[in-house]
mmCIF file of C-alpha atoms in Angstrom:
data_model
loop_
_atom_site.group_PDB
_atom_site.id
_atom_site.type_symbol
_atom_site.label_atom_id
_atom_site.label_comp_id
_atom_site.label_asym_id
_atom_site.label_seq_id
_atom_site.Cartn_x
_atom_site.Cartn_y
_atom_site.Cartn_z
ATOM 1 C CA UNK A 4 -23.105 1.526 12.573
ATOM 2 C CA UNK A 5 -22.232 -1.329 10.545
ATOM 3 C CA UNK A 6 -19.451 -3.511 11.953
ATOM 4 C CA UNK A 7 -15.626 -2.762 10.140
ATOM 5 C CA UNK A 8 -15.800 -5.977 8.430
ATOM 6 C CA UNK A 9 -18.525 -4.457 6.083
ATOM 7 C CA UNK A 10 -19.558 -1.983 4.245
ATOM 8 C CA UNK A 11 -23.539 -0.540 4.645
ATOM 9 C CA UNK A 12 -25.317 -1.443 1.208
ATOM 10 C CA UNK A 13 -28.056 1.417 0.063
ATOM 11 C CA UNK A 14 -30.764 -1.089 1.131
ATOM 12 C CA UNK A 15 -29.918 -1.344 4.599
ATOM 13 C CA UNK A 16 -27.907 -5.326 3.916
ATOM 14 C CA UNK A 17 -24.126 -5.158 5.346
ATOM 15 C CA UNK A 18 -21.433 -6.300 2.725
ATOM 16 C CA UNK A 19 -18.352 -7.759 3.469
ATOM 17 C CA UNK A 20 -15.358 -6.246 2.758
ATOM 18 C CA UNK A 21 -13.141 -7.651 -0.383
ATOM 19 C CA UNK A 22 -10.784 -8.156 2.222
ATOM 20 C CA UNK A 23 -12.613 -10.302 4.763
ATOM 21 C CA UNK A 24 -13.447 -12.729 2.097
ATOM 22 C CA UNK A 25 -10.105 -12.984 0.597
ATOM 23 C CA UNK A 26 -8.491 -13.336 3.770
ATOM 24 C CA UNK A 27 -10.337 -16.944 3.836
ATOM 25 C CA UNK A 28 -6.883 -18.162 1.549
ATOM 26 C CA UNK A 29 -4.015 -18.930 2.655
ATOM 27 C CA UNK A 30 -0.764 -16.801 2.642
ATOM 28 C CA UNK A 31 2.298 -19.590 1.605
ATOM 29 C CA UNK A 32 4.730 -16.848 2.270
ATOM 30 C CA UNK A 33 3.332 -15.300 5.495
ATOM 31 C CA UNK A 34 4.918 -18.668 7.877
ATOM 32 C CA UNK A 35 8.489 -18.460 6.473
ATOM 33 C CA UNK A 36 8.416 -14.712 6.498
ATOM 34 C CA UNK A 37 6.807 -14.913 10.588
ATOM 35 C CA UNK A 38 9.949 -17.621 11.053
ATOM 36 C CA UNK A 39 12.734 -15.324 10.082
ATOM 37 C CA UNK A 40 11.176 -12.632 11.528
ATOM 38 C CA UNK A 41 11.580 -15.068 15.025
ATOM 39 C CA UNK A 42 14.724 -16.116 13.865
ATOM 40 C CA UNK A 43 15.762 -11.982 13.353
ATOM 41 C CA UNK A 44 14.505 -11.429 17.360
ATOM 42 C CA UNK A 45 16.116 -13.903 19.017
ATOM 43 C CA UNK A 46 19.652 -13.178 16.773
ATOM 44 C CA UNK A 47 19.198 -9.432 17.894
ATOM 45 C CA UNK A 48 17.875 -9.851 21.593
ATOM 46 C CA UNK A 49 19.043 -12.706 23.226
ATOM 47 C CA UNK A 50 22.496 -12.034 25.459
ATOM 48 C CA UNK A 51 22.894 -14.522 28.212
ATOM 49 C CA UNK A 52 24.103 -12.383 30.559
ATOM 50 C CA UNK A 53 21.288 -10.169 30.638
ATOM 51 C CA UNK A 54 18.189 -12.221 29.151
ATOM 52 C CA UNK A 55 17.571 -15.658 29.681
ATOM 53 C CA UNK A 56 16.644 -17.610 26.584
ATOM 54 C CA UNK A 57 13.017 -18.661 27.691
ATOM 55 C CA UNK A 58 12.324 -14.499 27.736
ATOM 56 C CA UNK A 59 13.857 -14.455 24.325
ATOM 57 C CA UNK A 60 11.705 -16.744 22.854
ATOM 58 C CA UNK A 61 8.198 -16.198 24.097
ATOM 59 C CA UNK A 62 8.592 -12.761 22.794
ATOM 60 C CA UNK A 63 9.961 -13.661 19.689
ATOM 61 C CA UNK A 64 6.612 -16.117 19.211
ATOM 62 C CA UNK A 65 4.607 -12.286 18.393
ATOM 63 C CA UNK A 66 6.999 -10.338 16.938
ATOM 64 C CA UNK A 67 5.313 -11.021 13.416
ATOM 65 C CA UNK A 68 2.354 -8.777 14.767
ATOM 66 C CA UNK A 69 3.923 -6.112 15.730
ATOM 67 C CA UNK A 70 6.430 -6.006 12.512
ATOM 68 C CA UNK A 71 3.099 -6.578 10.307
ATOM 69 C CA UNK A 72 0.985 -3.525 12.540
ATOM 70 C CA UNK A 73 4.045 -1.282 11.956
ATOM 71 C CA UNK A 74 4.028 -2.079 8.037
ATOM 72 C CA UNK A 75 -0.149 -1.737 7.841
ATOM 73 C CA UNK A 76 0.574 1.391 9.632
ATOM 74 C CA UNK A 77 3.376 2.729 7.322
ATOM 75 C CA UNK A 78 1.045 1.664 3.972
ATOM 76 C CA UNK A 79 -2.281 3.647 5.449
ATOM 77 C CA UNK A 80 -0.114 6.487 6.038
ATOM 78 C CA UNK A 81 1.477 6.823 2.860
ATOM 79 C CA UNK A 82 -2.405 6.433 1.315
ATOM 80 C CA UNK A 83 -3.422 9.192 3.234
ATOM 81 C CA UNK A 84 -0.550 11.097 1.854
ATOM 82 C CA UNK A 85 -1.349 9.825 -1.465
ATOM 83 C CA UNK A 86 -5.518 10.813 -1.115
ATOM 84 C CA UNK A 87 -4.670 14.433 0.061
ATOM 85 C CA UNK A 88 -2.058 15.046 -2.465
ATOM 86 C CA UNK A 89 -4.720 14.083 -5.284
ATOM 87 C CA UNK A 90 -7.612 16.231 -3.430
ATOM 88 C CA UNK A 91 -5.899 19.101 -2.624
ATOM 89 C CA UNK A 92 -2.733 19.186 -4.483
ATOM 90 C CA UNK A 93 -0.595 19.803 -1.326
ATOM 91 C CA UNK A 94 2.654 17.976 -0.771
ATOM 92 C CA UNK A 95 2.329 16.799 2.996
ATOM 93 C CA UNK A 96 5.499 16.208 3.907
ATOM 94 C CA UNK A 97 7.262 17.299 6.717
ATOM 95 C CA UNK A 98 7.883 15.513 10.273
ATOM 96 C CA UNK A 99 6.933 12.057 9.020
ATOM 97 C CA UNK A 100 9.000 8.430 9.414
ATOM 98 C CA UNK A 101 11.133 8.340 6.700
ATOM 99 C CA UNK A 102 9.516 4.972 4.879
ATOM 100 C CA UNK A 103 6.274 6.904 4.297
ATOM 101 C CA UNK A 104 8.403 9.600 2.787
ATOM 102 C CA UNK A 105 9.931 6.869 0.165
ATOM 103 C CA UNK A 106 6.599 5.580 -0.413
ATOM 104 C CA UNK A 107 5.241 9.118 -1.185
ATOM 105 C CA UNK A 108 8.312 9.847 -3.219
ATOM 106 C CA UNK A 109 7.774 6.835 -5.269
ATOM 107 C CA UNK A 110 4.071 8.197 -6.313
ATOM 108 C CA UNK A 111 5.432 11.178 -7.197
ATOM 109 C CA UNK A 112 8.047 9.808 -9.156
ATOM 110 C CA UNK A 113 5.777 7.446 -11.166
ATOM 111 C CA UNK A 114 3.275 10.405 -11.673
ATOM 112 C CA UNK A 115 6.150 12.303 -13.396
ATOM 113 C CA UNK A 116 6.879 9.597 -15.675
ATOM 114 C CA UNK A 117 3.783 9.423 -17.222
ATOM 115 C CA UNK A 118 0.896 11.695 -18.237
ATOM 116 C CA UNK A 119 -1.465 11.698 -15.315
ATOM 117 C CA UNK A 120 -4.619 13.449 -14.446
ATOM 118 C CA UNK A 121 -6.461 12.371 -11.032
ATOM 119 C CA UNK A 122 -10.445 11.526 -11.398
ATOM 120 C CA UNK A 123 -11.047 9.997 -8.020
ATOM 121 C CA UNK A 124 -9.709 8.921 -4.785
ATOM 122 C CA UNK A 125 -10.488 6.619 -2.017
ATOM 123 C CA UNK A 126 -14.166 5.775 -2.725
ATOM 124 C CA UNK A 127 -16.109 2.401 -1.925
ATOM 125 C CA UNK A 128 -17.310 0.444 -5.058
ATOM 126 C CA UNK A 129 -20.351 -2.462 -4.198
ATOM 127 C CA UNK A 130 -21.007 -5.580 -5.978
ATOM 128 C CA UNK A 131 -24.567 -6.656 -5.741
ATOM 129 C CA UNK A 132 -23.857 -9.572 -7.244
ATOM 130 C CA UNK A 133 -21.810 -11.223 -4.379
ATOM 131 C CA UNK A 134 -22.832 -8.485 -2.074
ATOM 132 C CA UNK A 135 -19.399 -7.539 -1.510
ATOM 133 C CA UNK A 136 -17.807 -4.232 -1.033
ATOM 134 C CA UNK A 137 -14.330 -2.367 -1.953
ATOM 135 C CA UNK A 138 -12.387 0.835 -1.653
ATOM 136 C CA UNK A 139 -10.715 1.618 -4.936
ATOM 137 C CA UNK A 140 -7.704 3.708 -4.305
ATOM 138 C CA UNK A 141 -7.691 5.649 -7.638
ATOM 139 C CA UNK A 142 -8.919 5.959 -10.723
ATOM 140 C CA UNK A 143 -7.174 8.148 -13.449
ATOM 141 C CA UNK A 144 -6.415 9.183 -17.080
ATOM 142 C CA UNK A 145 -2.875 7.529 -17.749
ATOM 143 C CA UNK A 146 -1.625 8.841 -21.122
ATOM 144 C CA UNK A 147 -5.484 9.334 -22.076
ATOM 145 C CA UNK A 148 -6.648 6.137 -20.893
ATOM 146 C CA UNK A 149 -8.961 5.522 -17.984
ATOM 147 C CA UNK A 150 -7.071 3.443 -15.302
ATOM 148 C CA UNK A 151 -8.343 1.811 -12.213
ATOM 149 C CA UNK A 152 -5.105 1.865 -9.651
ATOM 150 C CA UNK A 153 -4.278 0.482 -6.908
ATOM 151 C CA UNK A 154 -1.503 1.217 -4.117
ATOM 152 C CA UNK A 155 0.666 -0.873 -2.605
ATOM 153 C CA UNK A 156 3.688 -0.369 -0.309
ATOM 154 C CA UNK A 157 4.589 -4.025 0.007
ATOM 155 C CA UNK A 158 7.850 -5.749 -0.800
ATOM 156 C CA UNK A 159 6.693 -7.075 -3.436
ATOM 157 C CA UNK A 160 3.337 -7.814 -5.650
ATOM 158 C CA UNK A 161 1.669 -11.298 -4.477
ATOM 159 C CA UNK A 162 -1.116 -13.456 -6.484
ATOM 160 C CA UNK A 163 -3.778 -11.982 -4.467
ATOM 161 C CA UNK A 164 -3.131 -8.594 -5.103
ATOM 162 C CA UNK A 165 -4.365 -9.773 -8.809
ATOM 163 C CA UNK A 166 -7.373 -10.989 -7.782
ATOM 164 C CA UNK A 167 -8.030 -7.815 -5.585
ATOM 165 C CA UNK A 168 -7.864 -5.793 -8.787
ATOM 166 C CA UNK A 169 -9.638 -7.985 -10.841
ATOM 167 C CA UNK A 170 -12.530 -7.755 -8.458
ATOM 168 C CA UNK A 171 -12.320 -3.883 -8.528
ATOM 169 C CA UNK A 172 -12.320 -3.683 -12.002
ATOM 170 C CA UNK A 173 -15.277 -5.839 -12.690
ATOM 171 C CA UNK A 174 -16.983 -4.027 -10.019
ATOM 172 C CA UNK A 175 -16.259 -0.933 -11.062
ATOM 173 C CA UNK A 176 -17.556 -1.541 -14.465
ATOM 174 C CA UNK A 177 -20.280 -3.620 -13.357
ATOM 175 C CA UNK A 178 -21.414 -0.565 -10.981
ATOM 176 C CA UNK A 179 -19.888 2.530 -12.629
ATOM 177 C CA UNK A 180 -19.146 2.637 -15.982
ATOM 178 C CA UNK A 181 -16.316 1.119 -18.563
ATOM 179 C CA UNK A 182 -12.400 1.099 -18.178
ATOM 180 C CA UNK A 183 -9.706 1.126 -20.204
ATOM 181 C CA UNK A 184 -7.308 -0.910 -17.736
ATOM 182 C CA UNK A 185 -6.055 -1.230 -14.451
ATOM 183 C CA UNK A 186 -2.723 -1.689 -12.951
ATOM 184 C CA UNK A 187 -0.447 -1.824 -8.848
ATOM 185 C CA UNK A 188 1.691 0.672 -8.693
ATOM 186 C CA UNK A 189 3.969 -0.481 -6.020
ATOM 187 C CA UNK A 190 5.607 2.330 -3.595
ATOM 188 C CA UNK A 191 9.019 0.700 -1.940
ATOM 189 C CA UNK A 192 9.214 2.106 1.265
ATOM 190 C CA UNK A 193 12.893 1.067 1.360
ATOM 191 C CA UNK A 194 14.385 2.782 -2.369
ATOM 192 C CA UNK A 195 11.494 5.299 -2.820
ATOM 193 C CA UNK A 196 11.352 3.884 -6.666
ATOM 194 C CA UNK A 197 7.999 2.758 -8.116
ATOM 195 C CA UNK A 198 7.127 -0.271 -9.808
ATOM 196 C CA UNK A 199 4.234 0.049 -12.205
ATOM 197 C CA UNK A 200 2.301 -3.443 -13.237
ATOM 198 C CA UNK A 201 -0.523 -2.498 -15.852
ATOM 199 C CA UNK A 202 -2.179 -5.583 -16.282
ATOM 200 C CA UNK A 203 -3.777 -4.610 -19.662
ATOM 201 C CA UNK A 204 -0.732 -4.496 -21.352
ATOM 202 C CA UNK A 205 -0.402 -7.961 -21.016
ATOM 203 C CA UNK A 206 -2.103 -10.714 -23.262
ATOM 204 C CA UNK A 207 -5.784 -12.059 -22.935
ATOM 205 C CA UNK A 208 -6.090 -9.409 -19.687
ATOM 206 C CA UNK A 209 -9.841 -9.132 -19.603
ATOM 207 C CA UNK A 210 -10.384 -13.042 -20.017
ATOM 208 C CA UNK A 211 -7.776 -13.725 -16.879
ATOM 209 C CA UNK A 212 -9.370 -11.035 -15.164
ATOM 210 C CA UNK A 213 -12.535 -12.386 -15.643
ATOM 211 C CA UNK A 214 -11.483 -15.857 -14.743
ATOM 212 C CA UNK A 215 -10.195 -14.049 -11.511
ATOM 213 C CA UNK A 216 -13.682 -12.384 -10.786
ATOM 214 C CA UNK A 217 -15.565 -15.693 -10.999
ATOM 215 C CA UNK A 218 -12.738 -17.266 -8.900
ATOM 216 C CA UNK A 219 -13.500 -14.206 -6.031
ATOM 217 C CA UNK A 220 -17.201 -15.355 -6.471
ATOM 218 C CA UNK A 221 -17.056 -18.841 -5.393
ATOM 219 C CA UNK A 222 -15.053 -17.776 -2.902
ATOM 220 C CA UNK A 223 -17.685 -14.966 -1.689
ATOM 221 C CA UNK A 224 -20.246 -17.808 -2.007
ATOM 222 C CA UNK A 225 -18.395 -20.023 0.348
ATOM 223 C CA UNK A 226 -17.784 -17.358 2.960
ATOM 224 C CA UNK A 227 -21.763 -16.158 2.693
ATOM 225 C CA UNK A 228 -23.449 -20.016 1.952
ATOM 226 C CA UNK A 229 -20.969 -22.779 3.123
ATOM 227 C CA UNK A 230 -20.036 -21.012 6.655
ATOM 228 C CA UNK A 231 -22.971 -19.670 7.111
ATOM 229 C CA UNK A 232 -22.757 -16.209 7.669
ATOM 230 C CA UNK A 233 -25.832 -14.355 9.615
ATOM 231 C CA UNK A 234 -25.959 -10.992 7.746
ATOM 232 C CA UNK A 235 -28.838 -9.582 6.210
ATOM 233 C CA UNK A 236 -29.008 -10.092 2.185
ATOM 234 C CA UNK A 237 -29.663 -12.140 0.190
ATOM 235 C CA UNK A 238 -26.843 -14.453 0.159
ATOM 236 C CA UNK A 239 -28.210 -15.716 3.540
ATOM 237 C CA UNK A 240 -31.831 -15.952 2.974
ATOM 238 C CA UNK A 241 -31.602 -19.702 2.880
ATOM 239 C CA UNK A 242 -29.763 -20.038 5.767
ATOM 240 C CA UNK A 243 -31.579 -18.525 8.562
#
């Protein structure tokens, strides 16, 4: 079984996951965000007569994780809920935490809005290219258009989440066959309203995306070339 950093090519090679390479950036807003989070702990936890401060702040030092587990957790859920209710046309609802419920709500909400027929869910695309692999959440006729979409339960919608799509796209119509656009559809976990970014609305789309894609591939040439990576294709050839 190939390891969860990759996804098993056709040929027997193991490509890494859009995610493992992208993760290679930086996140500017993941430090201050893991500082208030500290900050939050220690505010909510620490009473001297019960806790010394010491306590307080060792725990404090990892409550990032355990805040950033329990949102990963809330988004995979509310996917799940999202890939059965396109497959099977059930509404799953019923004992679940109420942010997944607000993220489901805010699908079905969006979906209303607009004219929306379901072609696919959940399904890996591969890029033989840079030997890298991706699961697409959706794609689907929007108002008679053919959309690649992607989920995202997140506060808000950050640069990479651009480049994610971008590389999906291209892939997809590298792999697959032509697209009319692609847009995040953001699920707040918090309001249960959507917020719907279609990317080829705006000006120039296809050249930024591009621009993005080629940006992705140096950086899927660093991760297989620079650092070396022992896998078994042939962006590593060179390098045994």
């Amino acid at each position: 079984m190939a390891d969860f950093k990759f996804y098993p090519a056709p040929n027997g090679e193991q490509y890494a996951r859009f995610s493992t390479v992208k993760d290679q950036l930086d996140k500017p807003a993941l430090i201050p965000w893991a500082v208030n989070l500290a900050c939050e702990y220690v505010r909510e936890n620490y009473k001297p007569s019960e806790i010394g401060l010491s306590e307080v702040l060792e725990k404090a030092r990892t409550e990032y994780r355990s805040m950033a587990k329990n949102a990963a957790d809330i988004g995979t859920e509310i996917h799940q809920m999202i890939e059965n209710y396109i497959k099977t046309g059930a509404d799953p609802r019923g004992e679940i935490r109420p942010e997944v419920v607000n993220g489901f709500l805010a699908f079905l909400e969006w979906e209303k809005i607009h004219n929306v027929k379901w072609l696919h869910s959940e399904f890996v695309v591969l890029d033989h290219d840079l030997c890298v692999g991706g699961t697409v959440d959706a794609i689907a006729l929007i108002d008679g258009k053919k959309y690649l979409v992607d989920f995202k339960s997140s506060k808000a919608i950050y640069d990479d989440y651009k480049m994610q799509v971008a590389f999906y796209f291209e892939a997809y119509q590298r792999e697959v066959e032509p697209l009319d656009g692609a847009g995040i559809l953001r699920l707040d976990k918090e309001t249960g309203f959507p917020e719907w970014v279609d990317f080829s609305q705006k000006k120039n789309w296809t050249d930024e995306f591009e621009r993005l894609y080629e940006a992705f591939a140096h950086l899927a040439n660093f991760y297989y070339s620079i650092k070396k990576r022992k896998l078994k294709n042939k962006k590593t050839e060179g390098n045994k």
